[in-house]
PDB file of C-alpha atoms in Angstrom:
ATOM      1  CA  UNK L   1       0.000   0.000   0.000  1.00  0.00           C
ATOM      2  CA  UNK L   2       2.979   2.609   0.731  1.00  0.00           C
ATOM      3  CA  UNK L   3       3.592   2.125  -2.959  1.00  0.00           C
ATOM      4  CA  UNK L   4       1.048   2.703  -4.192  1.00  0.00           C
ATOM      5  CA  UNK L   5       0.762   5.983  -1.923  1.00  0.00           C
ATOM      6  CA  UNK L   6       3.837   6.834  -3.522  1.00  0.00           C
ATOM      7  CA  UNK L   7       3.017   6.443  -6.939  1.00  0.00           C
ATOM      8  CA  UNK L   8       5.819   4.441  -7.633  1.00  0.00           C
ATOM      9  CA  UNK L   9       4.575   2.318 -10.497  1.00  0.00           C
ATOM     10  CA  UNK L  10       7.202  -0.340 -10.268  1.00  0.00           C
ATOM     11  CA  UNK L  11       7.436  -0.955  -6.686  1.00  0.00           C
ATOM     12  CA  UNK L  12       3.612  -0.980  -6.306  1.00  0.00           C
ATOM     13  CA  UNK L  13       3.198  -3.660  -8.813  1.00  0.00           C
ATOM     14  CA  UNK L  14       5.899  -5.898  -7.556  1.00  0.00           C
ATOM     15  CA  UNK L  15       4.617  -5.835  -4.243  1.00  0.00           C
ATOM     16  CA  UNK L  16       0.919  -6.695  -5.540  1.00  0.00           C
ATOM     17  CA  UNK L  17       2.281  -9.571  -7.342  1.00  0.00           C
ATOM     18  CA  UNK L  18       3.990 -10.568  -3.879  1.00  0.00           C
ATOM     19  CA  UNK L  19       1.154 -10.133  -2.417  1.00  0.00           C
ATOM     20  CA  UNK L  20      -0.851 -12.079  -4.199  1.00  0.00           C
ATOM     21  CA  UNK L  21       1.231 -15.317  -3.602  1.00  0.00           C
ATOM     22  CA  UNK L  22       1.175 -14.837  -0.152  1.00  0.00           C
ATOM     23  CA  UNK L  23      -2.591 -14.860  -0.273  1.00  0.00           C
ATOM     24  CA  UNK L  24      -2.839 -17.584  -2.246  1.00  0.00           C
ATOM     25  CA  UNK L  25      -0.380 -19.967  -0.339  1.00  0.00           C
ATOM     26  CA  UNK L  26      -2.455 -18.886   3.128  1.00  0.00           C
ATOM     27  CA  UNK L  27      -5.814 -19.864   1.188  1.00  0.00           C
ATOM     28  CA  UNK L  28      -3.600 -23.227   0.362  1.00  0.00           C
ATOM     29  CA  UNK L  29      -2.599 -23.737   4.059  1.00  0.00           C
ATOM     30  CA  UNK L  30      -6.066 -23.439   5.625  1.00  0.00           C
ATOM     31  CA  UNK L  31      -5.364 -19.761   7.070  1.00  0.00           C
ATOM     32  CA  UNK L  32      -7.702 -17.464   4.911  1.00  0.00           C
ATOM     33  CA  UNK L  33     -10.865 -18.464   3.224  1.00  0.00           C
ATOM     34  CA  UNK L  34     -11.500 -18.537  -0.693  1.00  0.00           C
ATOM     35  CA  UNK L  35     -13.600 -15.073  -0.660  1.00  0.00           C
ATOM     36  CA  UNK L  36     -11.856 -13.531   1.747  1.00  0.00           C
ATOM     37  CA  UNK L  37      -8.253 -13.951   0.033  1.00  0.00           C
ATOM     38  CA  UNK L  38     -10.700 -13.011  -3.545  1.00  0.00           C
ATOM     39  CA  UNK L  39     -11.545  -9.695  -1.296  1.00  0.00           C
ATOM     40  CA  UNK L  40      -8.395  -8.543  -0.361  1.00  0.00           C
ATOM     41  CA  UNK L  41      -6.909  -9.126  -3.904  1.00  0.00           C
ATOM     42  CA  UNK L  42      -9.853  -7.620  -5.807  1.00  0.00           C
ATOM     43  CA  UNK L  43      -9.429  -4.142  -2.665  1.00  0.00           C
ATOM     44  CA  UNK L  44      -5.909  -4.163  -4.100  1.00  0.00           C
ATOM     45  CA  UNK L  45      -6.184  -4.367  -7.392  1.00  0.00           C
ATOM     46  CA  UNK L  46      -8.902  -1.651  -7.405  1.00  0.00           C
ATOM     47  CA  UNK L  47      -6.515   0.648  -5.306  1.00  0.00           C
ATOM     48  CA  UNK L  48      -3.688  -0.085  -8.125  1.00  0.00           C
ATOM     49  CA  UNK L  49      -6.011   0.256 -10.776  1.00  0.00           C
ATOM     50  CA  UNK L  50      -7.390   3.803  -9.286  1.00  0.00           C
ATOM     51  CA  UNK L  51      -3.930   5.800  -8.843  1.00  0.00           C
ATOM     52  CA  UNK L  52      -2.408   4.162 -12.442  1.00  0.00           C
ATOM     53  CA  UNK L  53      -4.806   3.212 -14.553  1.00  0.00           C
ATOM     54  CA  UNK L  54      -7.497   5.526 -14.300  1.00  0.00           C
ATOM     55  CA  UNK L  55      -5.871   8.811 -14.251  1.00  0.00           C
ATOM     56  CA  UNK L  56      -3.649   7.215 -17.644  1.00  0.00           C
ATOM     57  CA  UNK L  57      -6.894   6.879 -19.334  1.00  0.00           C
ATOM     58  CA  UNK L  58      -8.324  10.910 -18.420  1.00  0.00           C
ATOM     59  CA  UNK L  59      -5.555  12.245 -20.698  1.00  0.00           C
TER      60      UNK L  59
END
């Protein structure tokens, strides 16, 4: 998340694709739950999505 409050592009989609993995392995160890891991992932991706995406496609 500090990434992607930094706007540094790179960083911020390294550590989502991090993320991710770790999500997935703790819905493959029994820690998380299948829609809560698909919640956190989707928040995420809508944050990235919102601060590069969006403001790509205004100009």
């Amino acid at each position: 998340m500090e990434a992607v409050q930094s706007k540094d592009k790179a960083l911020a989609e390294e550590k989502y694709k991090v993320m991710q993995s770790e999500y997935d392995n703790a819905y493959r160890k029994g820690v998380l739950k299948r829609n809560s891991v698909a919640r956190k992932k989707s928040r995420m991706a809508k944050l990235y999505n919102k601060v590069f995406v969006t403001p790509a496609a205004a100009n």
